Amino acid sequence: MTKLSVNINKIATLRNSRGGNTPNLIRVAEDIQDFGGQGITIHPRPDERHIRYQDAYDLKPIVRTEYNIEGNPIPKFVDMVLAIQPTQVTLVPDAEDAITSNAGWDTKKHKDFLKEVISEFSRNDIRTSIFVDPVVEMIEGAKETGTDRIELYTEEFASEYAKGNKNAIKPYAECAQLALDTGIGVNAGHDLSLDNIQFFKENIPGLLEVSIGHALISESIYLGLENVVNMYLHRLK
Protein backbone atom coordinates (compact mmCIF):
# COMPACT_ATOMS: atom_id res chain seq x y z
CA MET A 1 0.00 0.00 0.00
CA THR A 2 1.15 3.52 -0.78
CA LYS A 3 1.39 5.60 2.39
CA LEU A 4 -0.70 8.73 2.84
CA SER A 5 1.07 11.69 4.42
CA VAL A 6 -1.31 14.58 5.06
CA ASN A 7 0.03 18.09 4.54
CA ILE A 8 -1.48 20.35 7.23
CA ASN A 9 -0.34 23.72 5.85
CA LYS A 10 -3.92 24.73 5.09
CA ILE A 11 -4.92 24.15 8.70
CA ALA A 12 -2.20 26.60 9.70
CA THR A 13 -3.40 29.07 7.05
CA LEU A 14 -6.89 29.02 8.55
CA ARG A 15 -5.53 29.41 12.08
CA ASN A 16 -3.31 32.34 11.11
CA SER A 17 -6.14 34.15 9.34
CA ARG A 18 -7.76 34.99 12.68
CA GLY A 19 -4.87 34.75 15.12
CA GLY A 20 -5.24 32.63 18.21
CA ASN A 21 -5.14 28.86 18.01
CA THR A 22 -8.30 27.82 16.18
CA PRO A 23 -8.15 25.38 14.55
CA ASN A 24 -5.58 23.74 16.81
CA LEU A 25 -2.82 22.46 14.52
CA ILE A 26 -1.49 19.97 17.06
CA ARG A 27 -4.94 18.49 17.69
CA VAL A 28 -5.57 18.16 13.95
CA ALA A 29 -2.27 16.31 13.49
CA GLU A 30 -3.22 13.94 16.31
CA ASP A 31 -6.68 13.38 14.83
CA ILE A 32 -5.37 12.69 11.32
CA GLN A 33 -3.16 9.96 12.71
CA ASP A 34 -6.06 8.56 14.77
CA PHE A 35 -8.14 8.51 11.57
CA GLY A 36 -5.51 6.33 9.85
CA GLY A 37 -3.20 8.87 8.21
CA GLN A 38 0.28 7.37 7.92
CA GLY A 39 2.27 10.58 8.05
CA ILE A 40 2.17 14.32 8.68
CA THR A 41 3.77 16.76 6.22
CA ILE A 42 4.51 20.43 6.80
CA HIS A 43 6.14 22.98 4.52
CA PRO A 44 7.32 26.03 6.47
CA ARG A 45 8.31 29.04 4.38
CA PRO A 46 10.56 31.93 5.39
CA ASP A 47 7.61 34.33 5.83
CA GLU A 48 5.79 31.76 8.02
CA ARG A 49 2.52 32.59 6.30
CA HIS A 50 1.06 29.21 7.23
CA ILE A 51 3.29 26.74 9.10
CA ARG A 52 5.50 28.57 11.57
CA TYR A 53 8.95 27.34 12.44
CA GLN A 54 7.78 26.87 16.03
CA ASP A 55 5.02 24.57 14.75
CA ALA A 56 7.69 22.26 13.37
CA TYR A 57 9.18 21.89 16.85
CA ASP A 58 5.78 21.57 18.56
CA LEU A 59 4.73 18.75 16.23
CA LYS A 60 7.82 16.63 16.86
CA PRO A 61 6.53 14.85 20.01
CA ILE A 62 3.04 14.52 18.51
CA VAL A 63 3.84 12.79 15.22
CA ARG A 64 4.04 9.07 15.91
CA THR A 65 3.80 8.01 12.26
CA GLU A 66 6.13 9.57 9.65
CA TYR A 67 7.14 13.20 9.99
CA ASN A 68 7.98 14.87 6.67
CA ILE A 69 9.29 18.44 6.58
CA GLU A 70 9.41 20.10 3.15
CA GLY A 71 11.20 23.25 2.14
CA ASN A 72 14.00 25.10 0.42
CA PRO A 73 17.25 24.21 2.23
CA ILE A 74 18.27 27.71 3.24
CA PRO A 75 20.47 27.77 6.39
CA LYS A 76 17.57 28.41 8.78
CA PHE A 77 15.64 25.49 7.33
CA VAL A 78 18.63 23.15 7.46
CA ASP A 79 19.32 24.06 11.10
CA MET A 80 15.69 23.41 12.02
CA VAL A 81 15.60 20.01 10.33
CA LEU A 82 18.84 18.93 11.99
CA ALA A 83 17.47 19.98 15.38
CA ILE A 84 14.12 18.19 14.94
CA GLN A 85 15.36 15.14 13.01
CA PRO A 86 12.12 14.18 11.26
CA THR A 87 11.64 10.90 9.45
CA GLN A 88 12.09 12.60 6.09
CA VAL A 89 13.10 15.96 4.67
CA THR A 90 11.82 16.85 1.20
CA LEU A 91 13.91 19.49 -0.56
CA VAL A 92 11.90 21.91 -2.70
CA PRO A 93 13.39 24.80 -4.73
CA ASP A 94 10.80 27.39 -3.68
CA ALA A 95 11.33 31.03 -4.40
CA GLU A 96 10.55 33.09 -1.30
CA ASP A 97 7.60 34.78 -3.02
CA ALA A 98 6.10 31.56 -4.44
CA ILE A 99 2.44 31.02 -3.54
CA THR A 100 3.01 27.28 -3.75
CA SER A 101 5.63 24.91 -5.14
CA ASN A 102 5.76 25.36 -8.89
CA ALA A 103 8.84 23.52 -10.19
CA GLY A 104 11.20 20.70 -9.36
CA TRP A 105 14.97 20.87 -8.95
CA ASP A 106 17.33 21.08 -11.87
CA THR A 107 19.36 18.21 -10.48
CA LYS A 108 22.15 18.70 -13.01
CA LYS A 109 22.66 22.40 -12.37
CA HIS A 110 22.36 22.12 -8.59
CA LYS A 111 24.03 18.74 -8.17
CA ASP A 112 26.90 19.91 -5.97
CA PHE A 113 24.64 21.95 -3.69
CA LEU A 114 22.17 19.08 -3.31
CA LYS A 115 24.95 16.58 -2.62
CA GLU A 116 26.28 18.76 0.16
CA VAL A 117 22.90 19.24 1.83
CA ILE A 118 21.84 15.62 1.42
CA SER A 119 25.10 14.30 2.83
CA GLU A 120 24.57 16.43 5.96
CA PHE A 121 21.07 15.02 6.47
CA SER A 122 22.26 11.48 5.76
CA ARG A 123 24.95 11.80 8.44
CA ASN A 124 22.12 12.55 10.85
CA ASP A 125 20.02 9.55 9.73
CA ILE A 126 17.33 11.71 8.11
CA ARG A 127 15.83 10.27 4.95
CA THR A 128 15.98 12.68 2.01
CA SER A 129 13.67 13.23 -0.93
CA ILE A 130 14.01 15.83 -3.66
CA PHE A 131 11.15 17.43 -5.57
CA VAL A 132 11.55 16.83 -9.32
CA ASP A 133 9.66 17.25 -12.56
CA PRO A 134 8.91 14.05 -14.50
CA VAL A 135 11.93 14.43 -16.78
CA VAL A 136 14.34 11.55 -17.35
CA GLU A 137 17.43 13.75 -17.12
CA MET A 138 16.33 15.07 -13.73
CA ILE A 139 15.95 11.52 -12.40
CA GLU A 140 19.41 10.67 -13.68
CA GLY A 141 20.74 13.77 -11.97
CA ALA A 142 18.93 12.87 -8.74
CA LYS A 143 20.85 9.61 -8.57
CA GLU A 144 24.13 11.55 -8.50
CA THR A 145 23.03 13.63 -5.49
CA GLY A 146 22.79 10.65 -3.16
CA THR A 147 19.13 11.20 -2.33
CA ASP A 148 17.09 8.35 -0.90
CA ARG A 149 13.91 9.28 -2.77
CA ILE A 150 12.42 11.64 -5.29
CA GLU A 151 9.01 13.30 -5.05
CA LEU A 152 7.39 13.59 -8.46
CA TYR A 153 5.77 17.00 -8.97
CA THR A 154 2.29 16.05 -10.14
CA GLU A 155 0.57 19.35 -10.98
CA GLU A 156 0.74 18.81 -14.75
CA PHE A 157 -0.64 15.29 -14.42
CA ALA A 158 -3.55 16.52 -12.31
CA SER A 159 -4.35 19.33 -14.72
CA GLU A 160 -4.29 17.07 -17.79
CA TYR A 161 -6.19 14.25 -16.09
CA ALA A 162 -8.99 16.68 -15.25
CA LYS A 163 -9.26 17.39 -18.98
CA GLY A 164 -9.58 13.66 -19.73
CA ASN A 165 -5.99 13.16 -20.87
CA LYS A 166 -4.95 9.93 -19.20
CA ASN A 167 -1.79 9.76 -21.31
CA ALA A 168 -0.39 12.46 -19.03
CA ILE A 169 0.59 9.63 -16.68
CA LYS A 170 3.23 8.28 -19.08
CA PRO A 171 6.24 10.49 -18.20
CA TYR A 172 5.54 9.91 -14.50
CA ALA A 173 5.44 6.15 -14.93
CA GLU A 174 8.64 6.23 -16.99
CA CYS A 175 10.48 8.35 -14.44
CA ALA A 176 9.25 6.24 -11.53
CA GLN A 177 10.52 3.09 -13.21
CA LEU A 178 13.88 4.72 -13.91
CA ALA A 179 14.15 5.79 -10.28
CA LEU A 180 13.39 2.26 -9.11
CA ASP A 181 15.93 0.83 -11.53
CA THR A 182 18.60 3.10 -10.07
CA GLY A 183 17.72 2.36 -6.45
CA ILE A 184 15.77 5.53 -5.62
CA GLY A 185 12.41 5.42 -3.83
CA VAL A 186 9.41 7.21 -5.33
CA ASN A 187 7.06 9.68 -3.61
CA ALA A 188 4.62 12.06 -5.29
CA GLY A 189 2.63 15.16 -4.53
CA HIS A 190 0.89 18.35 -5.65
CA ASP A 191 -2.75 18.59 -6.76
CA LEU A 192 -3.42 14.90 -6.21
CA SER A 193 -7.05 14.47 -5.15
CA LEU A 194 -9.81 11.94 -4.59
CA ASP A 195 -10.62 12.21 -8.29
CA ASN A 196 -7.19 11.24 -9.61
CA ILE A 197 -5.31 9.44 -6.81
CA GLN A 198 -6.41 5.89 -7.58
CA PHE A 199 -5.54 6.16 -11.27
CA PHE A 200 -2.16 7.68 -10.40
CA LYS A 201 -1.34 5.00 -7.82
CA GLU A 202 -2.35 2.17 -10.15
CA ASN A 203 -0.03 3.41 -12.91
CA ILE A 204 3.09 4.41 -10.95
CA PRO A 205 5.39 1.48 -10.17
CA GLY A 206 6.71 1.28 -6.64
CA LEU A 207 4.92 4.39 -5.35
CA LEU A 208 5.90 4.59 -1.67
CA GLU A 209 4.16 7.72 -0.43
CA VAL A 210 1.92 10.59 -1.48
CA SER A 211 1.77 13.93 0.28
CA ILE A 212 -1.63 15.59 -0.05
CA GLY A 213 -2.84 18.79 1.55
CA HIS A 214 -4.84 21.36 -0.40
CA ALA A 215 -7.26 18.94 -2.05
CA LEU A 216 -7.68 16.77 1.04
CA ILE A 217 -8.50 19.70 3.32
CA SER A 218 -10.81 21.24 0.71
CA GLU A 219 -12.66 17.94 0.23
CA SER A 220 -12.98 17.62 4.00
CA ILE A 221 -15.06 20.80 4.16
CA TYR A 222 -17.83 18.88 2.39
CA LEU A 223 -17.16 15.30 3.43
CA GLY A 224 -15.47 15.50 6.84
CA LEU A 225 -11.82 15.00 7.68
CA GLU A 226 -12.03 11.46 9.06
CA ASN A 227 -14.12 10.31 6.12
CA VAL A 228 -11.78 11.86 3.54
CA VAL A 229 -8.64 10.39 5.11
CA ASN A 230 -10.20 6.95 4.88
CA MET A 231 -11.39 7.54 1.32
CA TYR A 232 -7.77 8.23 0.34
CA LEU A 233 -6.54 5.15 2.21
CA HIS A 234 -9.09 3.01 0.35
CA ARG A 235 -7.94 4.33 -3.04
CA LEU A 236 -4.28 3.80 -2.16
CA LYS A 237 -4.68 0.11 -1.28
XYZ file of C-alpha atoms in Angstrom:
237
model
C 0.000 0.000 0.000
C 1.151 3.521 -0.783
C 1.386 5.602 2.391
C -0.703 8.734 2.843
C 1.073 11.694 4.418
C -1.310 14.583 5.065
C 0.028 18.094 4.545
C -1.484 20.354 7.226
C -0.341 23.717 5.849
C -3.922 24.727 5.088
C -4.925 24.147 8.704
C -2.199 26.598 9.705
C -3.398 29.075 7.054
C -6.888 29.022 8.548
C -5.530 29.414 12.079
C -3.306 32.340 11.111
C -6.138 34.152 9.336
C -7.762 34.987 12.684
C -4.872 34.752 15.117
C -5.241 32.627 18.205
C -5.138 28.862 18.009
C -8.297 27.825 16.181
C -8.149 25.378 14.551
C -5.583 23.742 16.814
C -2.821 22.459 14.517
C -1.491 19.968 17.058
C -4.936 18.495 17.687
C -5.571 18.162 13.946
C -2.270 16.309 13.485
C -3.219 13.941 16.308
C -6.680 13.378 14.828
C -5.372 12.694 11.318
C -3.164 9.956 12.710
C -6.059 8.557 14.766
C -8.138 8.506 11.572
C -5.510 6.326 9.849
C -3.197 8.872 8.213
C 0.276 7.375 7.915
C 2.266 10.581 8.050
C 2.170 14.316 8.683
C 3.767 16.758 6.223
C 4.513 20.427 6.797
C 6.136 22.982 4.524
C 7.321 26.034 6.469
C 8.310 29.036 4.378
C 10.556 31.930 5.390
C 7.611 34.335 5.834
C 5.792 31.759 8.022
C 2.516 32.592 6.299
C 1.059 29.213 7.233
C 3.286 26.741 9.098
C 5.502 28.567 11.566
C 8.954 27.338 12.436
C 7.779 26.874 16.030
C 5.022 24.568 14.747
C 7.694 22.256 13.374
C 9.180 21.885 16.850
C 5.782 21.575 18.559
C 4.726 18.754 16.225
C 7.819 16.635 16.855
C 6.532 14.850 20.005
C 3.036 14.519 18.514
C 3.837 12.793 15.215
C 4.045 9.073 15.912
C 3.798 8.013 12.260
C 6.131 9.574 9.651
C 7.141 13.203 9.987
C 7.980 14.869 6.670
C 9.289 18.442 6.578
C 9.411 20.097 3.150
C 11.201 23.254 2.143
C 14.000 25.101 0.425
C 17.249 24.207 2.234
C 18.266 27.712 3.241
C 20.468 27.767 6.387
C 17.573 28.413 8.782
C 15.643 25.490 7.330
C 18.634 23.147 7.463
C 19.324 24.056 11.102
C 15.693 23.415 12.017
C 15.604 20.008 10.325
C 18.845 18.931 11.988
C 17.469 19.977 15.377
C 14.122 18.187 14.936
C 15.364 15.136 13.008
C 12.117 14.182 11.264
C 11.637 10.898 9.446
C 12.090 12.604 6.091
C 13.097 15.957 4.668
C 11.825 16.853 1.204
C 13.907 19.485 -0.562
C 11.896 21.911 -2.700
C 13.392 24.801 -4.735
C 10.805 27.390 -3.681
C 11.334 31.033 -4.398
C 10.554 33.091 -1.299
C 7.596 34.782 -3.019
C 6.097 31.564 -4.442
C 2.442 31.023 -3.542
C 3.005 27.281 -3.746
C 5.627 24.912 -5.138
C 5.762 25.363 -8.891
C 8.838 23.524 -10.186
C 11.200 20.705 -9.360
C 14.967 20.873 -8.953
C 17.331 21.080 -11.871
C 19.362 18.211 -10.477
C 22.147 18.699 -13.013
C 22.656 22.404 -12.374
C 22.356 22.122 -8.591
C 24.034 18.738 -8.173
C 26.904 19.912 -5.974
C 24.644 21.945 -3.690
C 22.174 19.084 -3.312
C 24.946 16.582 -2.623
C 26.283 18.757 0.162
C 22.896 19.238 1.829
C 21.836 15.624 1.415
C 25.097 14.296 2.834
C 24.567 16.427 5.961
C 21.067 15.021 6.473
C 22.263 11.478 5.763
C 24.950 11.796 8.436
C 22.122 12.548 10.850
C 20.017 9.551 9.732
C 17.330 11.711 8.114
C 15.835 10.268 4.947
C 15.976 12.682 2.010
C 13.667 13.226 -0.925
C 14.011 15.834 -3.657
C 11.149 17.433 -5.571
C 11.546 16.830 -9.319
C 9.659 17.255 -12.560
C 8.907 14.048 -14.500
C 11.934 14.433 -16.778
C 14.336 11.547 -17.345
C 17.429 13.754 -17.115
C 16.329 15.067 -13.731
C 15.948 11.519 -12.404
C 19.406 10.668 -13.676
C 20.737 13.772 -11.967
C 18.934 12.875 -8.743
C 20.851 9.609 -8.569
C 24.127 11.555 -8.504
C 23.025 13.635 -5.491
C 22.795 10.645 -3.161
C 19.133 11.203 -2.332
C 17.091 8.346 -0.903
C 13.914 9.276 -2.770
C 12.416 11.637 -5.286
C 9.014 13.305 -5.052
C 7.387 13.589 -8.458
C 5.772 17.005 -8.972
C 2.288 16.053 -10.139
C 0.571 19.347 -10.978
C 0.739 18.808 -14.752
C -0.644 15.288 -14.424
C -3.554 16.521 -12.307
C -4.349 19.328 -14.724
C -4.290 17.070 -17.792
C -6.189 14.251 -16.086
C -8.988 16.683 -15.249
C -9.261 17.386 -18.985
C -9.584 13.659 -19.729
C -5.986 13.160 -20.871
C -4.949 9.931 -19.196
C -1.786 9.759 -21.310
C -0.394 12.459 -19.026
C 0.587 9.634 -16.682
C 3.228 8.277 -19.077
C 6.236 10.487 -18.197
C 5.536 9.914 -14.498
C 5.442 6.147 -14.926
C 8.635 6.228 -16.992
C 10.479 8.346 -14.443
C 9.248 6.244 -11.532
C 10.523 3.092 -13.209
C 13.880 4.722 -13.913
C 14.150 5.790 -10.280
C 13.388 2.261 -9.113
C 15.932 0.828 -11.530
C 18.605 3.101 -10.066
C 17.725 2.357 -6.451
C 15.767 5.528 -5.623
C 12.412 5.424 -3.835
C 9.409 7.213 -5.329
C 7.065 9.676 -3.611
C 4.618 12.059 -5.287
C 2.628 15.156 -4.533
C 0.889 18.354 -5.655
C -2.754 18.590 -6.756
C -3.424 14.902 -6.212
C -7.045 14.469 -5.155
C -9.808 11.936 -4.590
C -10.619 12.213 -8.294
C -7.187 11.235 -9.607
C -5.312 9.444 -6.812
C -6.407 5.893 -7.582
C -5.535 6.155 -11.274
C -2.163 7.675 -10.399
C -1.344 4.995 -7.823
C -2.345 2.167 -10.151
C -0.034 3.411 -12.906
C 3.092 4.410 -10.955
C 5.394 1.485 -10.168
C 6.707 1.282 -6.637
C 4.922 4.385 -5.348
C 5.897 4.586 -1.669
C 4.157 7.717 -0.426
C 1.925 10.591 -1.477
C 1.766 13.933 0.284
C -1.634 15.590 -0.047
C -2.838 18.792 1.549
C -4.843 21.361 -0.395
C -7.264 18.941 -2.050
C -7.683 16.771 1.044
C -8.497 19.695 3.318
C -10.814 21.240 0.710
C -12.656 17.944 0.229
C -12.976 17.616 4.000
C -15.060 20.796 4.155
C -17.825 18.880 2.388
C -17.163 15.300 3.429
C -15.469 15.499 6.835
C -11.816 14.996 7.679
C -12.033 11.460 9.062
C -14.121 10.311 6.118
C -11.783 11.865 3.540
C -8.636 10.394 5.105
C -10.201 6.953 4.880
C -11.390 7.542 1.316
C -7.770 8.226 0.339
C -6.541 5.151 2.206
C -9.089 3.012 0.349
C -7.943 4.333 -3.036
C -4.283 3.802 -2.157
C -4.675 0.112 -1.280
